[in-house]
PDB file of C-alpha atoms in Angstrom:
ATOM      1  CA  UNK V   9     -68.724  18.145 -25.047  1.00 56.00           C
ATOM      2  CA  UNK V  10     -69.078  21.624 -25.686  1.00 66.00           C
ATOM      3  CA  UNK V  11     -68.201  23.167 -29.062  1.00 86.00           C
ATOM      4  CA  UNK V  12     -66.632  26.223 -27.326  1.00 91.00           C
ATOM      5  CA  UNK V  13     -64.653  25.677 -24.316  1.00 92.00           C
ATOM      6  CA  UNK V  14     -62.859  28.208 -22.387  1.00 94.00           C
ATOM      7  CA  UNK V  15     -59.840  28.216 -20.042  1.00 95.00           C
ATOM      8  CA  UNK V  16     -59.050  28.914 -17.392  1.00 95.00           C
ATOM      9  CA  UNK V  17     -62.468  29.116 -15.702  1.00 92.00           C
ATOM     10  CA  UNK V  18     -61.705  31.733 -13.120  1.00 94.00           C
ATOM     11  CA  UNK V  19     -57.923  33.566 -12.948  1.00 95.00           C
ATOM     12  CA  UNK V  20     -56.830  36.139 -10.305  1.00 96.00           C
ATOM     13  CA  UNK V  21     -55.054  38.582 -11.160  1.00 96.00           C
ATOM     14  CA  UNK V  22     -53.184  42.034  -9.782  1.00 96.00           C
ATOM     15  CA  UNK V  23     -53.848  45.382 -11.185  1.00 97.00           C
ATOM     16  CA  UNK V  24     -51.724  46.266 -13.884  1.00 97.00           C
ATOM     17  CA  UNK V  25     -50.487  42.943 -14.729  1.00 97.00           C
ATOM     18  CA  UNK V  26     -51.118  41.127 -18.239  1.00 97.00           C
ATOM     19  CA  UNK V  27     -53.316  37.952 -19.050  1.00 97.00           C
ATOM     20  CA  UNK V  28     -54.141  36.091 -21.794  1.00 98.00           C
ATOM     21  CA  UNK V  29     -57.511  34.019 -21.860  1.00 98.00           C
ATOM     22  CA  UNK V  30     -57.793  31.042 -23.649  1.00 98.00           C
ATOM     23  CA  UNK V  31     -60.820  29.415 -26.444  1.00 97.00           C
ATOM     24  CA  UNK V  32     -60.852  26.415 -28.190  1.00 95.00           C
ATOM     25  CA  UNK V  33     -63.178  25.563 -30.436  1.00 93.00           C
ATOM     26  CA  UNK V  34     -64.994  22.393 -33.131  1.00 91.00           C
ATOM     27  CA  UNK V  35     -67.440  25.209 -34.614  1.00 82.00           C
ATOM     28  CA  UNK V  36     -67.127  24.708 -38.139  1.00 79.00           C
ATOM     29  CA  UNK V  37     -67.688  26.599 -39.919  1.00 79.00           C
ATOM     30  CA  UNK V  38     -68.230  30.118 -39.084  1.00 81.00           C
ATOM     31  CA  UNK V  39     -68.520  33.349 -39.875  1.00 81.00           C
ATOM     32  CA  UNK V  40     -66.946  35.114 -36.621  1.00 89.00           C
ATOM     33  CA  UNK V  41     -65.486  34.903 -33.642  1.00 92.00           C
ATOM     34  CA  UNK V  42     -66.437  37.639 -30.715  1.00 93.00           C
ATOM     35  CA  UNK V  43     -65.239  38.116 -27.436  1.00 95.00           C
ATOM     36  CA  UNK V  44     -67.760  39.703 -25.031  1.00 93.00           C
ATOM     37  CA  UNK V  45     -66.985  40.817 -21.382  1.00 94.00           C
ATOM     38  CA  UNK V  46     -70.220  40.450 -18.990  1.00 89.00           C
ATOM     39  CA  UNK V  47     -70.283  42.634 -15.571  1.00 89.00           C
ATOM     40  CA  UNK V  48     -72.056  40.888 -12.758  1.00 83.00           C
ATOM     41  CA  UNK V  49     -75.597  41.593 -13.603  1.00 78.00           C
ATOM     42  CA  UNK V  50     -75.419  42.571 -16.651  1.00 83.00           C
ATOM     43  CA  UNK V  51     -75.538  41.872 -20.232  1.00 85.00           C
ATOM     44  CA  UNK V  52     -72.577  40.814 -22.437  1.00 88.00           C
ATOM     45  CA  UNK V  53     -71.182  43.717 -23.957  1.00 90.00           C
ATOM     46  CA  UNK V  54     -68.856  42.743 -27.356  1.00 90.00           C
ATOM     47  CA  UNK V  55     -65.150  43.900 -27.786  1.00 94.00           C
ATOM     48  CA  UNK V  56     -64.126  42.183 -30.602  1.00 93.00           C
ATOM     49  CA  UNK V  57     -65.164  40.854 -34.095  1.00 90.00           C
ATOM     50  CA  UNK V  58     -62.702  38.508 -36.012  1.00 91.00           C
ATOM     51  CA  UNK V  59     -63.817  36.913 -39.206  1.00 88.00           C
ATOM     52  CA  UNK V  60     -62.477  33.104 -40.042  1.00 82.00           C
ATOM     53  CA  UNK V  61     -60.155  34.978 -42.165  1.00 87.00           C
ATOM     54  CA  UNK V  62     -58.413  37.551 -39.768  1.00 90.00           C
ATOM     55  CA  UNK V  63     -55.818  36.953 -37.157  1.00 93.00           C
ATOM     56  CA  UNK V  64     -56.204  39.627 -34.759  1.00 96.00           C
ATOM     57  CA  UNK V  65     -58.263  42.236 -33.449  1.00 95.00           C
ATOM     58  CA  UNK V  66     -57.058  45.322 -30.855  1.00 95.00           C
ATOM     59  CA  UNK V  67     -60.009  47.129 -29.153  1.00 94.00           C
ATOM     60  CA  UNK V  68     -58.186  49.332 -26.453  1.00 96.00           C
ATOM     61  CA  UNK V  69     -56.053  47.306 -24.222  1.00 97.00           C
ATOM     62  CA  UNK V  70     -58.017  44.245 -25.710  1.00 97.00           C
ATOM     63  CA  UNK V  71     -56.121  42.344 -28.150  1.00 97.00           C
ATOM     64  CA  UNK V  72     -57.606  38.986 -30.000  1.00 97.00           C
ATOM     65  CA  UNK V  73     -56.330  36.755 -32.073  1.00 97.00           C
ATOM     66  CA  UNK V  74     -57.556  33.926 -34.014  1.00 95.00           C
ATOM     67  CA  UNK V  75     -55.793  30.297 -35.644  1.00 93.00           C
ATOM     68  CA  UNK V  76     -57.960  29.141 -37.770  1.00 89.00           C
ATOM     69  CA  UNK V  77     -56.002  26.261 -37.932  1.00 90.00           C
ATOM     70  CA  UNK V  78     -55.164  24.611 -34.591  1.00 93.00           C
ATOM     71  CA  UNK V  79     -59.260  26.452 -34.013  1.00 92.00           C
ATOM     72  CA  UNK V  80     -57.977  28.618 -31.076  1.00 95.00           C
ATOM     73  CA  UNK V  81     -59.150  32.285 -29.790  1.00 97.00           C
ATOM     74  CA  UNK V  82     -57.204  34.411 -27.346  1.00 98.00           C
ATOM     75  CA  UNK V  83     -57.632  37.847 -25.728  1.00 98.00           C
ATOM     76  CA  UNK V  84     -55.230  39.173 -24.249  1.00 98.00           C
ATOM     77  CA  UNK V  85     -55.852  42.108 -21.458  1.00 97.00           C
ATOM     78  CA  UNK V  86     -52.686  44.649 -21.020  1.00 97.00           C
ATOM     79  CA  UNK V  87     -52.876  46.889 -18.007  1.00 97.00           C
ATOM     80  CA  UNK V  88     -55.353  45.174 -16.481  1.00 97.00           C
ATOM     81  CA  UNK V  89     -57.685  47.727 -14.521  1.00 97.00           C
ATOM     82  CA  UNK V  90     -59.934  46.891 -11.587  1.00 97.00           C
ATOM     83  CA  UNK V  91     -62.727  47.772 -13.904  1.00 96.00           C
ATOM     84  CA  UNK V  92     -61.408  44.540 -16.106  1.00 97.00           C
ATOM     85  CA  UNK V  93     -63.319  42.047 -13.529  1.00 96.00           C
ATOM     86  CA  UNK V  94     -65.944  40.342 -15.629  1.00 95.00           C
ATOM     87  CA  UNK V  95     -66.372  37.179 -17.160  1.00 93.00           C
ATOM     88  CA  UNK V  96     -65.040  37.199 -20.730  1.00 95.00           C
ATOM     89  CA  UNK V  97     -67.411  35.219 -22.918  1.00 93.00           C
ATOM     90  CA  UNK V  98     -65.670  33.955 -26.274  1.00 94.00           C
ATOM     91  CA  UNK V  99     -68.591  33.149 -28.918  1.00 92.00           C
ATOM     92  CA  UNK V 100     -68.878  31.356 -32.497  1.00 90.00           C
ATOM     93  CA  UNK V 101     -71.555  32.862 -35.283  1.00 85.00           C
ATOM     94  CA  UNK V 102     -72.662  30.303 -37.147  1.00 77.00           C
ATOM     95  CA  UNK V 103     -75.585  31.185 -39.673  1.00 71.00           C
ATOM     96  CA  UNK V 104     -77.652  33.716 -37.437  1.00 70.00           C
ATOM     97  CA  UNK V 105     -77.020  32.067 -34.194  1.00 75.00           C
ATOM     98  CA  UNK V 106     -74.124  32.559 -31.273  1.00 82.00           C
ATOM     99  CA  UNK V 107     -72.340  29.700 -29.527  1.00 86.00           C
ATOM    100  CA  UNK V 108     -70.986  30.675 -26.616  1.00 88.00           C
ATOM    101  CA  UNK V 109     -68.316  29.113 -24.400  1.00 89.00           C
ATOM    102  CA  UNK V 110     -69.045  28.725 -20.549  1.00 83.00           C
ATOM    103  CA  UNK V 111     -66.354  32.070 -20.183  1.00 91.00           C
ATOM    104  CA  UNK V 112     -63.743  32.449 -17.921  1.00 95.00           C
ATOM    105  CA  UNK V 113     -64.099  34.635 -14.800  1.00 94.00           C
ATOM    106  CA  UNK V 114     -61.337  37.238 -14.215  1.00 96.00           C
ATOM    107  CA  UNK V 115     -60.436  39.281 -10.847  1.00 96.00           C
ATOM    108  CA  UNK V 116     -58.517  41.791 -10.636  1.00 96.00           C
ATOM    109  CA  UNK V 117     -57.154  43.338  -7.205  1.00 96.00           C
ATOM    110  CA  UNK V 118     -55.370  46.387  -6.280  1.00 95.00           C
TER     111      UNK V 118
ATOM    112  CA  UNK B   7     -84.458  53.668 -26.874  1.00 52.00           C
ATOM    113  CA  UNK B   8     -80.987  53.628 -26.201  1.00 73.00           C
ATOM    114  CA  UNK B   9     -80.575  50.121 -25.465  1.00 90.00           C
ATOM    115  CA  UNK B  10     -81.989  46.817 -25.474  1.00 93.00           C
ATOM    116  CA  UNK B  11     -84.494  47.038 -22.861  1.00 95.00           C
ATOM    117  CA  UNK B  12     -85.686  44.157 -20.554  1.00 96.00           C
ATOM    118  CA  UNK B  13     -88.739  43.885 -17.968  1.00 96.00           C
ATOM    119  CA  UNK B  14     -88.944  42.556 -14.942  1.00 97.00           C
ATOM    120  CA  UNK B  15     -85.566  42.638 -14.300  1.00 95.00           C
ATOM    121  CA  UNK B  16     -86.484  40.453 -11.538  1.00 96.00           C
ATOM    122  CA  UNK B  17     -89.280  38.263 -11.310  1.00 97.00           C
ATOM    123  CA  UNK B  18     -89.954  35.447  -8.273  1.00 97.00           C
ATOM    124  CA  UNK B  19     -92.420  33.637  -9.084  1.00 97.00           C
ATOM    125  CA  UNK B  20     -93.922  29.990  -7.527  1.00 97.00           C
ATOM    126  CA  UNK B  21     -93.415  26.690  -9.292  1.00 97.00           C
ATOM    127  CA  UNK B  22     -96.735  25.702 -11.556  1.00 97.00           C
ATOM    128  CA  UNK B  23     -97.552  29.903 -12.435  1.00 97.00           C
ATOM    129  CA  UNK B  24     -97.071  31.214 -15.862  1.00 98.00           C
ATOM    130  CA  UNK B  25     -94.386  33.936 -16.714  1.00 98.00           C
ATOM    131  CA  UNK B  26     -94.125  37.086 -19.152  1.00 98.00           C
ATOM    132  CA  UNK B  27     -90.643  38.147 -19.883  1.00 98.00           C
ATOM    133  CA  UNK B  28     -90.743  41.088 -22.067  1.00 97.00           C
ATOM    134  CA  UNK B  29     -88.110  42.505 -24.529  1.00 97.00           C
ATOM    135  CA  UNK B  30     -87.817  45.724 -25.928  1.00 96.00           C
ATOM    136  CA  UNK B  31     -85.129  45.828 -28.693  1.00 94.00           C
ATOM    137  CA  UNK B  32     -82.869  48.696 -29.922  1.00 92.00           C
ATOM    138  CA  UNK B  33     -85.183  50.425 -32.839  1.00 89.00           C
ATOM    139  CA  UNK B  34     -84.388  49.229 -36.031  1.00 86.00           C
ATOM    140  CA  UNK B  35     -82.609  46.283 -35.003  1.00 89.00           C
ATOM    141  CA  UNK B  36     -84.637  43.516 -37.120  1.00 88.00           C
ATOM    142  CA  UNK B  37     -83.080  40.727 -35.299  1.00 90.00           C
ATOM    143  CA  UNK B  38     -84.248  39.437 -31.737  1.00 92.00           C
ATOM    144  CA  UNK B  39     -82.218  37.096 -29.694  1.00 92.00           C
ATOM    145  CA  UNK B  40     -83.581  35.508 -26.461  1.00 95.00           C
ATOM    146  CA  UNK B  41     -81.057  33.076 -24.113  1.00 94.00           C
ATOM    147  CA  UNK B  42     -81.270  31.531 -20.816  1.00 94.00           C
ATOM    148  CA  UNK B  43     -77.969  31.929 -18.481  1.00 89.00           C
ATOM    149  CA  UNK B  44     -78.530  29.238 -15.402  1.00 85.00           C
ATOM    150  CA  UNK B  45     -76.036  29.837 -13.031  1.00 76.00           C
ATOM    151  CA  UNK B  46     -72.657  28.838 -13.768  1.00 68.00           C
ATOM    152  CA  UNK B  47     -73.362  27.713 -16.876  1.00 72.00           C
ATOM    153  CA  UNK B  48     -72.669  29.531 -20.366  1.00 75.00           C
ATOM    154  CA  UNK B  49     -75.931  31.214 -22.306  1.00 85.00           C
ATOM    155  CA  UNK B  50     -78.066  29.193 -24.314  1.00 88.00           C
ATOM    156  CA  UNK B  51     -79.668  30.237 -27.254  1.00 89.00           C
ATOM    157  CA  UNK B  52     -83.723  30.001 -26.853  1.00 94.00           C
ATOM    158  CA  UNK B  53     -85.188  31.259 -29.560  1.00 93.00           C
ATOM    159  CA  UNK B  54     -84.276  33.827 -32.889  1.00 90.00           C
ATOM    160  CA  UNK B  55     -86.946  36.170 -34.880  1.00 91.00           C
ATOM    161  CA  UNK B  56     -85.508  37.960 -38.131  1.00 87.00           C
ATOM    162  CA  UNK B  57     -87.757  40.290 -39.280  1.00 83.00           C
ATOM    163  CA  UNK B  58     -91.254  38.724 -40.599  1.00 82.00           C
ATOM    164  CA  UNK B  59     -89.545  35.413 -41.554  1.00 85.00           C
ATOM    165  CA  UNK B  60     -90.846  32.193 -38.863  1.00 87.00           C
ATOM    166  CA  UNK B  61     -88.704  32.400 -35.958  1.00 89.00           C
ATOM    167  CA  UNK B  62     -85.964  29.985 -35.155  1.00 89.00           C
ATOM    168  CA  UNK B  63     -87.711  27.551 -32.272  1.00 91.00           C
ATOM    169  CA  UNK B  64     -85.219  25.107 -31.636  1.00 88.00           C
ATOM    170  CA  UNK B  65     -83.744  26.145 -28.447  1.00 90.00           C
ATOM    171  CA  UNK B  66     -86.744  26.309 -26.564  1.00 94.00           C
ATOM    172  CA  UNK B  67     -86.912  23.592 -24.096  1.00 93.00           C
ATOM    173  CA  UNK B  68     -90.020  22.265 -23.847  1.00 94.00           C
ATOM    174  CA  UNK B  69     -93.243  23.454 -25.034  1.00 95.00           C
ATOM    175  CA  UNK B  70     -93.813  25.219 -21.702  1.00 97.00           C
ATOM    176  CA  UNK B  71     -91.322  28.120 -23.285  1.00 97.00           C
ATOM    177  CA  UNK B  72     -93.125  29.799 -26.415  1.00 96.00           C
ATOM    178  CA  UNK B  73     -92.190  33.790 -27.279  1.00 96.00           C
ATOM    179  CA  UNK B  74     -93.661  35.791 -29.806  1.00 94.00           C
ATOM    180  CA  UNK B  75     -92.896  39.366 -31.290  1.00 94.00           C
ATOM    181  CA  UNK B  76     -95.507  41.811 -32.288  1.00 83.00           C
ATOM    182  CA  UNK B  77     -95.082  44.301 -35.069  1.00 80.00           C
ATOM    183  CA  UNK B  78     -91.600  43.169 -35.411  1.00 76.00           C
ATOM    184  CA  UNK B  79     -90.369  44.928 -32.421  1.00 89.00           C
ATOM    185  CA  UNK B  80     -91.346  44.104 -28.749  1.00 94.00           C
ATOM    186  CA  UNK B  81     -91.023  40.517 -27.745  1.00 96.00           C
ATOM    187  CA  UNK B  82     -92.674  38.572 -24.612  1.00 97.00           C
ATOM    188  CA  UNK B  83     -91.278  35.276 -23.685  1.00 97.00           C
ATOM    189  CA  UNK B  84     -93.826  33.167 -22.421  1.00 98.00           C
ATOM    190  CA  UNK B  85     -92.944  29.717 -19.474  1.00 98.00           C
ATOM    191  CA  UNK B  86     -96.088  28.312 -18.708  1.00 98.00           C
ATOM    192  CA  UNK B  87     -96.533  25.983 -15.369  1.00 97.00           C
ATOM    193  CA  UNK B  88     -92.814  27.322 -13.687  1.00 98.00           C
ATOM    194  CA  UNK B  89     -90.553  24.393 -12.930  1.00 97.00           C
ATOM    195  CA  UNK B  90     -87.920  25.473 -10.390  1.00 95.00           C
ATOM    196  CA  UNK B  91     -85.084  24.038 -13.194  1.00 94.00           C
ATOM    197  CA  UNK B  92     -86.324  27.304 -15.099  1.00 96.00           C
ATOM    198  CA  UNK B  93     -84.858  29.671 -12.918  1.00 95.00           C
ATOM    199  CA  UNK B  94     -82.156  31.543 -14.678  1.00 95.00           C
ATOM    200  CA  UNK B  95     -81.271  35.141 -16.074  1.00 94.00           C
ATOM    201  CA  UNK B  96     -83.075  35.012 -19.053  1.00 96.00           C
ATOM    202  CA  UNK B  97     -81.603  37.683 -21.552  1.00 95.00           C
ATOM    203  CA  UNK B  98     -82.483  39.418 -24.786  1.00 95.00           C
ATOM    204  CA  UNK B  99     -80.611  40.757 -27.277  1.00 92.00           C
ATOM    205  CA  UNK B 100     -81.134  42.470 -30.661  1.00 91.00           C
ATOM    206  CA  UNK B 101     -78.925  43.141 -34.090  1.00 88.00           C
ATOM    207  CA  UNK B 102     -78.977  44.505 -37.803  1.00 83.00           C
ATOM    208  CA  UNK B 103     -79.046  41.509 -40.125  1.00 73.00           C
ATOM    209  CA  UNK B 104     -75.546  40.585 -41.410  1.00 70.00           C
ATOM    210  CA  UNK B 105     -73.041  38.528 -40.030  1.00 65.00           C
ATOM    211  CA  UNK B 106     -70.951  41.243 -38.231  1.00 69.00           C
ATOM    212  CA  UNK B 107     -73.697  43.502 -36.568  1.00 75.00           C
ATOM    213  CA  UNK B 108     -72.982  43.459 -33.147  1.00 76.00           C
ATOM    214  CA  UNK B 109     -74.953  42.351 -30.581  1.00 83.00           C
ATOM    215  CA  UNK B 110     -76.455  44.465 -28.092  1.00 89.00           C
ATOM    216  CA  UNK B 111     -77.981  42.621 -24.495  1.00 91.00           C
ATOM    217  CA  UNK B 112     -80.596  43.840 -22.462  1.00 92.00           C
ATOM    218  CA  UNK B 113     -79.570  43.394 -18.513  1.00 92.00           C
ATOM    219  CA  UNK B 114     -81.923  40.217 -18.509  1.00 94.00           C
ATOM    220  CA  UNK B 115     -84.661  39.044 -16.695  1.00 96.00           C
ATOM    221  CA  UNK B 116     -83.376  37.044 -13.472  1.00 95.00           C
ATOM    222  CA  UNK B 117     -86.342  34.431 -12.578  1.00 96.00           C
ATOM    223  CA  UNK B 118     -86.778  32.610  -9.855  1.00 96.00           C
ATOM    224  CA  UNK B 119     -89.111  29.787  -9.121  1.00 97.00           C
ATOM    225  CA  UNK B 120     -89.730  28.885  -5.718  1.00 96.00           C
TER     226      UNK B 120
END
């Protein structure tokens, strides 16, 4: 089972709308939770950095948040822009290493 | 450099040949990441070098995969005798140490063993 799973896998979605994407984790502990976005070909670029302790993040039209308790991660895209289509990689520090979740494919059309 | 810099950014190579992936890392960055992303799966971690302390081993697969890091900057990533299960964007990435550096990802190495 993985320790960082991601839903939904791939989501559709129309320019301009709103989406939320989904991570649950059993990482324990941690130090932080990132969200990274990764255009095809490329490498994972990070948009957010929430520590155990903090329940959101806003980078842009990025917005995470974090419950430590029921272990849950979300990011929510506003105004989604062509430009948003990427997978969105949520990923658990623990000690010096990254745990990443299998990241959920988003595609946005005009 | 600018970024994290990776070379060959594609390599096809046939199944029993060696490999060098190289990595060149953002300067000053004492950490040094390398993970494997097969396709559709998520990015495993391979191996971690912090500065002069032993590097972190235990994601390498088998002891085909060995990396090393020379002057605490440029790293190679060795796969000896190519199986075509190895095939994968292998990608590098580099930090400060301390927990809330970011990350910053070369463009990876996509092999390919035929």
């Amino acid at each position: 089972k993985n320790q960082v799973e991601q839903s939904p896998q791939s989501l559709i979605i129309l320019e301009g709308k709103n989406c939320t994407l989904q991570c649950n984790y059993t990482v324990s502990p941690f130090s932080n939770l990132r969200w990274y976005k990764q255009d095809t070909g490329r490498g994972p670029v990070s948009l957010t950095i929430m520590t155990f302790s903090e329940n959101t993040k806003s980078n842009g039209r990025y917005t995470a948040t974090l419950d430590a308790d029921t272990k849950q991660s979300s990011l929510h895209i506003t105004a989604s822009q062509l430009s948003d289509s990427a997978s969105y990689i949520c990923v658990l520090v623990n000690t010096d290493k990254l745990i990443f979740g299998t990241g959920t494919r988003l595609q946005v059309f005009p | 450099g600018a970024g994290v810099s990776q070379s060959p950014s594609n390599k096809v190579t046939e199944k029993g040949k060696d490999v060098e992936l190289r990595c060149d890392p953002i300067s000053g960055h004492t950490a040094l990441y390398w993970y494997r992303q097969s396709l559709g799966q998520g990015l495993e971690f391979l191996i971690y070098f912090q500065g002069n302390s032993a590097p972190d081993k235990s994601g390498l697969p088998s002891d085909r995969f060995s990396a090393e890091r020379t002057g605490g900057s440029v790293s190679t990533l060795t796969i000896q005798r190519t199986q075509q299960e190895d095939s994968a964007v292998y990608l590098c990435a580099s930090s400060r140490p301390g927990p809330l550096y970011g990350y910053t990802f070369g463009s990876g190495t996509r092999l390919t063993v035929v």
